[in-house]
XYZ file of C-alpha atoms in Angstrom:
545
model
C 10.888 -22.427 6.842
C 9.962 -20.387 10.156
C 7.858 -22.292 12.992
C 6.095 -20.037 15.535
C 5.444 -21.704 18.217
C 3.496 -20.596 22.091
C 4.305 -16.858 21.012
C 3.109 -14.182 22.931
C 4.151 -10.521 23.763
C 2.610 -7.884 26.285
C 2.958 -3.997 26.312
C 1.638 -3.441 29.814
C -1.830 -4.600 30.467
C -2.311 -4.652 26.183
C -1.629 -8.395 25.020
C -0.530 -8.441 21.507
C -0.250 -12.037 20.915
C -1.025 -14.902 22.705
C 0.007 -18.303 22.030
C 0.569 -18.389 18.570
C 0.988 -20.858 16.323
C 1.708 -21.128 12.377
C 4.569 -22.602 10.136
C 5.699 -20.981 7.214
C 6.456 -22.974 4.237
C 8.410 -22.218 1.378
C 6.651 -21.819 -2.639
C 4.658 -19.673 -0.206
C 3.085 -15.838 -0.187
C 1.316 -14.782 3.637
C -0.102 -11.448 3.673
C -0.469 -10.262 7.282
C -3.353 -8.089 7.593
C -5.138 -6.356 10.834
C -6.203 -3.349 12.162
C -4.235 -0.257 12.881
C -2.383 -0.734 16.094
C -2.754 -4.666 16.364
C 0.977 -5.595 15.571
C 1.811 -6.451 11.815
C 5.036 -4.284 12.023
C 5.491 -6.120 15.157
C 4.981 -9.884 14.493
C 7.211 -9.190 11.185
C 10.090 -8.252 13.471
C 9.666 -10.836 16.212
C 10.254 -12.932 13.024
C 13.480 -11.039 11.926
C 14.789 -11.110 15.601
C 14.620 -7.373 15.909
C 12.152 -7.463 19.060
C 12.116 -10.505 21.377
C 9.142 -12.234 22.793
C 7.446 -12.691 25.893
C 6.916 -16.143 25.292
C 7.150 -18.685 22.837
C 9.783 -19.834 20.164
C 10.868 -19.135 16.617
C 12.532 -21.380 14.523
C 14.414 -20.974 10.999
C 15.673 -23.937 9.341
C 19.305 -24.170 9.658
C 21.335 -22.603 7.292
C 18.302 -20.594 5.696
C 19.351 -17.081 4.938
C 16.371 -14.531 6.368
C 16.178 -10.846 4.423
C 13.938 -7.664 5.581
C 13.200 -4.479 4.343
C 14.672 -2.251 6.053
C 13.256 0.818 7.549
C 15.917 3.107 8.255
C 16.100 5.017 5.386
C 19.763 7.036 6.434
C 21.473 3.666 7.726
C 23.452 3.688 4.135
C 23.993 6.946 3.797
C 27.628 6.333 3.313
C 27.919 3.688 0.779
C 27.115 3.640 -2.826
C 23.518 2.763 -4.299
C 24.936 -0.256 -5.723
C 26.962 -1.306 -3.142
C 24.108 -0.794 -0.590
C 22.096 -3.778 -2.830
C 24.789 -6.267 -2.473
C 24.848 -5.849 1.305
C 21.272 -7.497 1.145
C 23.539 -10.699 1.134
C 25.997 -10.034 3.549
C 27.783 -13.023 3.654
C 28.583 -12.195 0.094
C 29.123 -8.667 0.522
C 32.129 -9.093 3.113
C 33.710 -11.549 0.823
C 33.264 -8.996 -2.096
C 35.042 -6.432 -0.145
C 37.852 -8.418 1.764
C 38.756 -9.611 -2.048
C 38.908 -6.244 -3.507
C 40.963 -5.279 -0.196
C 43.728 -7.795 -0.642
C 44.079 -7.061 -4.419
C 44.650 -3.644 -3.967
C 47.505 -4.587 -1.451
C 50.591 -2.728 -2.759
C 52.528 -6.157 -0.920
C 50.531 -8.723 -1.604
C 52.790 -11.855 -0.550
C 52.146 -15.672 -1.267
C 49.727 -15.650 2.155
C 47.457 -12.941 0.449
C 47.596 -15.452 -2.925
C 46.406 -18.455 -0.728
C 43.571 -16.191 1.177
C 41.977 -14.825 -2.224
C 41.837 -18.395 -4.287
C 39.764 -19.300 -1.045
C 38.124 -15.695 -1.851
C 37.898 -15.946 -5.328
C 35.870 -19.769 -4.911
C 33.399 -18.625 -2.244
C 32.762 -15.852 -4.000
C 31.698 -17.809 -7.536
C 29.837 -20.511 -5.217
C 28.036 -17.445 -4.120
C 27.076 -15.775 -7.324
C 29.462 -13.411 -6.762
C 30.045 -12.331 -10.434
C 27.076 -11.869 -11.365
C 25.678 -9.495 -8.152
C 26.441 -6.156 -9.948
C 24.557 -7.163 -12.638
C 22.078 -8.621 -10.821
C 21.726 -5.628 -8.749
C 21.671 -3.098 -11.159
C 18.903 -4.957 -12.632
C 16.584 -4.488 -9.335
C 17.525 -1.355 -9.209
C 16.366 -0.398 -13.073
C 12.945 -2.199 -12.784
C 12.361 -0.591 -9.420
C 12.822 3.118 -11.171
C 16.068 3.845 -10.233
C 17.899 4.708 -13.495
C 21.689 3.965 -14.165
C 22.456 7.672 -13.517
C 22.042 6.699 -9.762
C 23.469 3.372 -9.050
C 27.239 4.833 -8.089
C 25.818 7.532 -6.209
C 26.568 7.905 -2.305
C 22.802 7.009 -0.765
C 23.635 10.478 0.803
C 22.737 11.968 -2.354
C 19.698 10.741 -3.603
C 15.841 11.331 -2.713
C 14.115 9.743 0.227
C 11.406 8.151 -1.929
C 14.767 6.470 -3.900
C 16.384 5.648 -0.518
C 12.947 3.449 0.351
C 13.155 1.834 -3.275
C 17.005 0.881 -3.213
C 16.328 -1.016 0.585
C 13.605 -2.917 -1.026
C 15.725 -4.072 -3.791
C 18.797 -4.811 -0.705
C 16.257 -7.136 -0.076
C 15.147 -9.090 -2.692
C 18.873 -9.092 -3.831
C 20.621 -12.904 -4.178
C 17.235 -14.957 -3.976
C 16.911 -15.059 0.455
C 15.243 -17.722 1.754
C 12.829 -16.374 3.948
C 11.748 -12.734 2.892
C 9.987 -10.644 4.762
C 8.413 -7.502 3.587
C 6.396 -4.365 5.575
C 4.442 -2.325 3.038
C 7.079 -2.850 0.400
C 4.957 -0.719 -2.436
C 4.644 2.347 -0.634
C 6.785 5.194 -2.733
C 6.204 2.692 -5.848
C 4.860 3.958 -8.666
C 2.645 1.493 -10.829
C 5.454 0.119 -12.695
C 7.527 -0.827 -9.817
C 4.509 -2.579 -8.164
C 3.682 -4.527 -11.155
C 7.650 -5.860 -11.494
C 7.285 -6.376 -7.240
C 4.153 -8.622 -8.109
C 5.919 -10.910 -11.091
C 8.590 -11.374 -8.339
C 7.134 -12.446 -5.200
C 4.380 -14.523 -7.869
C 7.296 -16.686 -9.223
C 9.298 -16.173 -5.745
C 9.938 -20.117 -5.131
C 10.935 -19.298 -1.444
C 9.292 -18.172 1.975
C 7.544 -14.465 1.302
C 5.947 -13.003 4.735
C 4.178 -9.584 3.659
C 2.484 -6.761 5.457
C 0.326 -4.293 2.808
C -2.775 -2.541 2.864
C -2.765 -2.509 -1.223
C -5.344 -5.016 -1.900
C -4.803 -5.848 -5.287
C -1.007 -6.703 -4.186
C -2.003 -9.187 -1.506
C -4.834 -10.783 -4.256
C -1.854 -11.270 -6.457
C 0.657 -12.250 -4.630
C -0.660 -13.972 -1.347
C -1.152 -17.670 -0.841
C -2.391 -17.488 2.445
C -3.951 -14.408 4.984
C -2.552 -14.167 8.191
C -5.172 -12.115 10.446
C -4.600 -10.574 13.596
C -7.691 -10.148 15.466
C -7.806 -8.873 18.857
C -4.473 -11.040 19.943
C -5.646 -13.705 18.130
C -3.511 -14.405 14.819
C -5.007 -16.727 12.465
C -4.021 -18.232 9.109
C -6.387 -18.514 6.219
C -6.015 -20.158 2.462
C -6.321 -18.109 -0.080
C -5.306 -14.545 -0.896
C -7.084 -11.284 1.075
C -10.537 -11.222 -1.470
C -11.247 -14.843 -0.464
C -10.588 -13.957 3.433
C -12.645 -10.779 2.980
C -15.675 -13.049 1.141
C -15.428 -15.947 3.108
C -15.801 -14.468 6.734
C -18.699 -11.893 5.662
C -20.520 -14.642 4.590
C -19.463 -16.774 7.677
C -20.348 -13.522 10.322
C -23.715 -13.405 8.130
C -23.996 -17.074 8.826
C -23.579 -16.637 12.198
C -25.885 -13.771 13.279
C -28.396 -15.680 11.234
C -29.409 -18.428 14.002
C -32.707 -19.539 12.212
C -30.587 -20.604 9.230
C -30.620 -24.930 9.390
C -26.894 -25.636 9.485
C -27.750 -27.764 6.188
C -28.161 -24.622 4.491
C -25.174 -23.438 5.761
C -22.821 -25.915 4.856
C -24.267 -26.230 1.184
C -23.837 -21.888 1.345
C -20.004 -22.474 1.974
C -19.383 -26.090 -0.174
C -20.724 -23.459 -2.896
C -18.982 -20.309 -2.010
C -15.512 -22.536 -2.016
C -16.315 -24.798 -4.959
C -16.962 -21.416 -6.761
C -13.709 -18.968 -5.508
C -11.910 -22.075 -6.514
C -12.622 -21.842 -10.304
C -11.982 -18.837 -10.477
C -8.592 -18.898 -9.195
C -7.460 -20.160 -11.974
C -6.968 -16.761 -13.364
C -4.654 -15.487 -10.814
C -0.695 -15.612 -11.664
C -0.414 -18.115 -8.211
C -3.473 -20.590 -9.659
C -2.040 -23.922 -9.218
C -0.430 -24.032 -5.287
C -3.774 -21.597 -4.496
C -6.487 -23.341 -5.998
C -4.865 -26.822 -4.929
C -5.315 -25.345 -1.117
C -8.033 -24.166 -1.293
C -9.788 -27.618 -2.411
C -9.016 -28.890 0.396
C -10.789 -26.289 2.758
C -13.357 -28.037 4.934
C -16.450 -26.291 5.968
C -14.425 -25.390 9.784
C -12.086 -23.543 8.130
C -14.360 -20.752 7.012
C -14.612 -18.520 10.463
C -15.979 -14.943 10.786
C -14.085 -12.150 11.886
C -14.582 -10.123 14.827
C -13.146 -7.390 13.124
C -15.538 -3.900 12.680
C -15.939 -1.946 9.734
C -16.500 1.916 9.700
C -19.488 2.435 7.664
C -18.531 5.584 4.899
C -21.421 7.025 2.794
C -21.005 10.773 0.708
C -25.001 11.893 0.576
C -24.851 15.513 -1.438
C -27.207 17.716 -0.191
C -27.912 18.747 -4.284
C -27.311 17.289 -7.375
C -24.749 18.464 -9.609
C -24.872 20.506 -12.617
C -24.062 20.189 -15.945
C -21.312 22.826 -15.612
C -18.182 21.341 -12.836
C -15.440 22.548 -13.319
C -13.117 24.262 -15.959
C -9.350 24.863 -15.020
C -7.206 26.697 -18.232
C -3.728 26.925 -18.648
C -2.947 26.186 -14.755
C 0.437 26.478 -13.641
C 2.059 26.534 -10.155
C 4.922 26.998 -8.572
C 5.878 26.019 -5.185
C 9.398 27.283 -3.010
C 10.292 28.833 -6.700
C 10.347 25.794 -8.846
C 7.116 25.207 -10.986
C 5.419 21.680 -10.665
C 2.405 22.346 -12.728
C 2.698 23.947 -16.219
C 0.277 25.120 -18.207
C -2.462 22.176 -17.139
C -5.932 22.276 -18.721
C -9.120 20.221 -17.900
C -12.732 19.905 -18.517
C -14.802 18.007 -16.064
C -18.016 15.877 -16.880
C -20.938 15.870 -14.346
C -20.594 11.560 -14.323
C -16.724 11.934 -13.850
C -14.628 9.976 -11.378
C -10.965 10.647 -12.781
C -7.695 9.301 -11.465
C -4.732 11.309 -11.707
C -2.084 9.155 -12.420
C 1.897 9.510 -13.107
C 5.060 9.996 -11.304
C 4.961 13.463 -10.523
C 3.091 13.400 -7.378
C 3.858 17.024 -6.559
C 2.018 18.335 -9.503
C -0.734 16.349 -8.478
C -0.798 17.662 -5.098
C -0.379 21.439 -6.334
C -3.260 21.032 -8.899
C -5.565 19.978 -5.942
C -4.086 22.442 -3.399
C -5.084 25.152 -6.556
C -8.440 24.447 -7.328
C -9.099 24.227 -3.794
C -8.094 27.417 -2.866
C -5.188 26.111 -0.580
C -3.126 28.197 -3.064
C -2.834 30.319 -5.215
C -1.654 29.208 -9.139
C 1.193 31.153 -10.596
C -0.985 31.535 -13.991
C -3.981 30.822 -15.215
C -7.390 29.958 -14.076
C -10.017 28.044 -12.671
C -13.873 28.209 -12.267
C -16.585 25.694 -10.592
C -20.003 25.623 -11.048
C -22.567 27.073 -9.484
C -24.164 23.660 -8.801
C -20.704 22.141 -7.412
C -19.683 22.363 -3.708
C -16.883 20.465 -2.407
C -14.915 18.591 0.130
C -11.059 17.931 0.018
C -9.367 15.139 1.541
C -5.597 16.579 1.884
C -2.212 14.664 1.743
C -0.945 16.035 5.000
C -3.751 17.860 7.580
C -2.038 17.677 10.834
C -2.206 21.406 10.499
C -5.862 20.793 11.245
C -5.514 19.116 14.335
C -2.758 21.395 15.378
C -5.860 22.151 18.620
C -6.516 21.268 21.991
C -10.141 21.105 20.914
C -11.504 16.909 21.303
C -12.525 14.763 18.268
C -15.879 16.068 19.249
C -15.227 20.084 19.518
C -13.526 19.869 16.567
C -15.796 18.356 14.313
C -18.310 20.643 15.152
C -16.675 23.671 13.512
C -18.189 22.233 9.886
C -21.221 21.523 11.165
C -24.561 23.797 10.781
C -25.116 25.997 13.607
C -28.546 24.250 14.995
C -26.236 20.454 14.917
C -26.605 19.310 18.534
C -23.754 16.724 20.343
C -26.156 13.164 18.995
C -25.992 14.693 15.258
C -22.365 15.124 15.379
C -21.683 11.580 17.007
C -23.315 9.805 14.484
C -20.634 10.727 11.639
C -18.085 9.980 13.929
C -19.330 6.483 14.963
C -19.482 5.679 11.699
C -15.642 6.066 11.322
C -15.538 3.927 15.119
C -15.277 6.423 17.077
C -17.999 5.664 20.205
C -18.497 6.536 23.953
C -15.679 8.603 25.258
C -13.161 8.353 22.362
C -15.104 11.620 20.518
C -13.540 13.444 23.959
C -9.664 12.745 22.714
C -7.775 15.522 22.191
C -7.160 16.280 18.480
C -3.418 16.466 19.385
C -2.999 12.914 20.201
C -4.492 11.121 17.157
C -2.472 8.632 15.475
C -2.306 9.250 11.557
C -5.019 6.959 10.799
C -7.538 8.306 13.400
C -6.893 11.858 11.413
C -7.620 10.207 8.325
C -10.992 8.671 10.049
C -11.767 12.467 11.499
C -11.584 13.863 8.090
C -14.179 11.444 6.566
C -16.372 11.849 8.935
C -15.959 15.746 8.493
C -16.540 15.251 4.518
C -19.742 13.097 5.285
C -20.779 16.007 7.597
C -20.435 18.343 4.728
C -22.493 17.050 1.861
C -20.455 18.067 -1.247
C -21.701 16.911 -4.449
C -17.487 16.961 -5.593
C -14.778 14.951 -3.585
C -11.525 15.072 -4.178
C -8.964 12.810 -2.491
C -4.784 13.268 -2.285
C -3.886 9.373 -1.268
C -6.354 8.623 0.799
C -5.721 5.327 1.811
C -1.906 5.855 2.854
C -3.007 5.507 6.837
C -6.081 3.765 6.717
C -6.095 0.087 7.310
C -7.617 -2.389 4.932
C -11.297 -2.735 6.864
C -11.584 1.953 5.898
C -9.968 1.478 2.445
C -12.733 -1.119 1.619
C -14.923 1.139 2.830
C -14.155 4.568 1.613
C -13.441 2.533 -1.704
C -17.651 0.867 -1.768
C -18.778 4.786 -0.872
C -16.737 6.145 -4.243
C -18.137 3.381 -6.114
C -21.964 4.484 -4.970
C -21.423 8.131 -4.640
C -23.510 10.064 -7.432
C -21.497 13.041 -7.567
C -17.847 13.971 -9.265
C -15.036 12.230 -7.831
C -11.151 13.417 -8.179
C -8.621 11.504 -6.840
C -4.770 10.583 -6.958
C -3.809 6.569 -5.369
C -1.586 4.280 -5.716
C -3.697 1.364 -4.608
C -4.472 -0.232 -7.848
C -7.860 -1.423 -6.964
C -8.492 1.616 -5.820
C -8.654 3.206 -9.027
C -9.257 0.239 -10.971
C -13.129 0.030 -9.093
C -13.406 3.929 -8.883
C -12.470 5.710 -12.096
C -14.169 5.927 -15.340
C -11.431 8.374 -16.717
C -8.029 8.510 -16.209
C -5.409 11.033 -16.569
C -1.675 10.746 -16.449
C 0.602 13.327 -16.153
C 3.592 11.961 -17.583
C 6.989 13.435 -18.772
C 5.562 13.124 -22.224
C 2.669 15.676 -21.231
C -0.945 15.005 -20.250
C -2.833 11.971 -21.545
C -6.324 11.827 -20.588
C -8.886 8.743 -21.744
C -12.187 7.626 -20.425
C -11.658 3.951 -19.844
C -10.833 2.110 -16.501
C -7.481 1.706 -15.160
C -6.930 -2.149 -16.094
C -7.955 -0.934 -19.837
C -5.951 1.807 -19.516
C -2.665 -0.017 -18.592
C -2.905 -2.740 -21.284
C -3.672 0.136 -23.710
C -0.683 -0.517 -26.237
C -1.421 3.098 -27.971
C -0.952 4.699 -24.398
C 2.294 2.587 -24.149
C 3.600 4.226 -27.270
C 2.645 7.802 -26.239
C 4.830 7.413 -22.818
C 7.876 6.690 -25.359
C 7.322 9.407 -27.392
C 5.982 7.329 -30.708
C 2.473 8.676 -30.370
C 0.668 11.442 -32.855
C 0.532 15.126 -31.813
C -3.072 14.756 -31.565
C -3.108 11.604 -29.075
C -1.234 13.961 -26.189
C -1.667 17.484 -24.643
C 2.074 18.502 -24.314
C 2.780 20.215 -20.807
């Protein structure tokens, strides 16, 4: 268990947190959720001990073992994969290692038998034989094959670097575990074995996300942090979302009798209750939640950019054609021979684990680059906007928000036109005057929506869109896919994401291309699709790469 208690921490004349106060119980999930800049990273390693507080206390329960993710992806670069697991548990770890040292003593003397049956007991009372096992078990149903686990961390991929550090530290059942963004670099896999875990995770789980389908299935409890204010709610992040729009409704609405209100929230409660039931964490949530009284429903003060695609014309029958695609990019090809019709009512996910190709398909029919072979036509109707995976090249300018917004907009635009689409993604007053040079990744992303909004295109396509946005912009880029009546092509790995966006999905996989018109839940249970990715499928269920 961790007790916060009178915590608070300044940066200058910015107060983070001020007197804080929440316990954290075990058999329990808290998702900690805010803004961009208001401290989750922060708060997470106050917790861990890494920063120190103004003010305040924390507490751990004696003798409680505390494990984080940790962020320094090069840290291990010297040890082996496997190796680099165990050390999640370092208690363990050292006794693995002084064991092995005094075995492989070429004079081991009665002193050395004495010191490794003290070894040899602390290490079984530990778990110690079954760790590799237990590790290399993380490690497979994280994506990291076999193949990898005796490899120096030296040698491997970044993206496998972040994976093995989050299975360091789930390794030999912690405590307290505390997680920041743990499914970024996940594929969909991964994520779903991360969600069975923390759901039947019996300890103390502290997590910071921005995939909202993770902290629905995981989360017992919300912890906001609002404005140096940090709250904790019951429930998981749909019922916070639900529950303090309707109370901030409630509360601009004055004329509303408070009668009304109350019987509004008994309802609203009564109702998210039942339907907890279907969640993997029913029991301990919907128990908690019962016992919500009407003050425990508060609005939030936080705002919420307001995203909305409006295409200046409607879309044709004819969108887009791409035959026989393939590109290639430093010399190595990542796209072969990729073919696809789109429909004027698509919205299609690309899905699979080769994010590259994904990226390089976009790139192409863009015009960012040019394909290796093959071809690509729009329509005539179709005009588009493109939400890239990396644009600092873009704001690469000493022009201001303001200046360089202006450069998509139509020649007669005056300085009022040009504010409104960037209010909409918060920017007001003076901010539109910031240099382009100093925005933090999340105000880029926020520029370039209010740049495609500007533009009008009756196609969008997005390359991870939500990978710097915090959850207040994903909920609302995510509501303006759902409404926008023009073609949609996008690549996420925020589950809900895609799950409320796409009528079609297509995976490229190492099987080849399979491409269905269903959503993404369907899709996922879809035992045919299953047997395709293992090879068991008909010729005629698969386009081969």
């Amino acid at each position: 268990m961790i007790t916060v208690s009178n915590l608070s921490l300044s940066y200058g004349t910015q107060t983070l947190f001020k007197d804080v106060n929440i316990k954290f119980t075990p058999g329990n999930c808290y998702g900690v959720i805010g803004a961009n800049g208001a401290g989750k990273s922060t708060f997470l390693k106050i917790l861990s001990g890494e920063i120190t507080q103004d003010g305040g206390s924390v507490t751990i329960t004696p003798g409680e073992r505390l494990a984080t993710l940790k962020q320094d992806h090069f840290a291990y670069n010297d040890y082996k994969v496997l190796d680099t697991v165990i050390m999640g548990y370092d208690k363990l770890y050292k006794i693995m290692k002084e064991r092995e040292s005094i075995y492989e003593k070429p004079d081991f003397d009665e002193q050395d038998g004495i010191r490794a049956s003290e070894l040899e007991a602390e290490f079984a009372e530990l778990g110690g034989w079954e760790a590799e096992s237990e590790a290399a078990s993380l490690l497979s149903n994280i994506g990291i094959k076999a193949e990898y686990h005796n490899k120096l961390m030296s040698e491997i991929e970044d993206n496998m670097k972040v994976r093995v550090l989050l299975a360091q530290s789930l390794f030999g059942n912690p405590d307290i575990l505390l997680l920041d963004e743990p499914t970024n670099h996940l594929d969909l896999a991964s994520v779903a074995f991360l969600e069975d875990f923390l759901a039947d995770f019996k300890n103390t789980v502290i997590v910071v996300s921005h995939d909202r389908h993770f902290l629905n299935t995981v989360c017992t409890h919300i912890v906001d942090i609002d404005y140096d204010r940090v709250q904790l709610y019951v429930g998981n992040y749909d019922f916070w979302y639900m529950s303090s729009q309707l109370a901030q409704r409630q509360a601009k609405d004055e004329k509303k009798r408070s009668e009304e209100k109350i019987a509004e929230l008994k309802e609203f409660i009564q109702r998210f209750s039942s339907n907890v039931a279907k969640a993997r964490q029913a029991t301990s949530r919907r128990k908690l939640i019962e016992k919500l009284t009407i003050d425990d429903i508060k609005p939030s003060k936080r705002r919420f950019p307001y995203v909305c695609f409006k295409p200046l014309r409607e879309i044709g029958t004819n969108v887009l054609d791409v035959d026989n695609l393939s590109v290639d990019i430093r010399g190595e090809r990542v796209l072969s021979s990729f073919s696809l019709r789109v429909e004027k009512k698509d919205k299609i996910a690309f899905v699979g684990p080769f994010h590259a190709a994904k990226t390089a398909l976009f790139d192409a029919i863009c015009g960012k680059i040019d394909p290796s072979e093959g071809e690509y036509k729009w329509g005539v109707t179709t005009s588009s906007s493109y939400f890239q995976k990396n644009a600092d090249s873009e704001f690469d300018t000493d022009d201001t928000i303001l200046e360089w917004l202006s450069r998509f907009a139509p020649e007669d635009s005056d300085e009022t036109y040009l504010r409104s689409f960037l209010g909409r993604m918060l920017f007001s007053g003076d901010e539109v005057f910031k240099k382009c040079k100093v925005l933090s990744g999340g105000e880029k992303v926020r520029c370039v929506l209010s740049k495609m909004m500007l533009e009008s295109s009756n196609v969008l396509i997005f390359d991870e869109p939500t990978s710097h946005l915090d959850l207040e912009a994903i909920e609302a880029l995510n509501n303006a896919l759902i409404d926008f009546p023009g073609v949609v092509l996008f690549n996420s790995h925020d589950h809900q994401f895609v799950e409320s966006t796409a009528n079609r999905i297509i995976e490229i996989a190492p099987c080849g291309i399979i491409d269905r018109r269903m959503s993404f839940d369907a899709y996922m249970a879809d035992e045919s699709i299953n047997a395709i990715r293992k090879g068991l499928g008909s010729d005629d269920e698969i386009i081969k790469i």
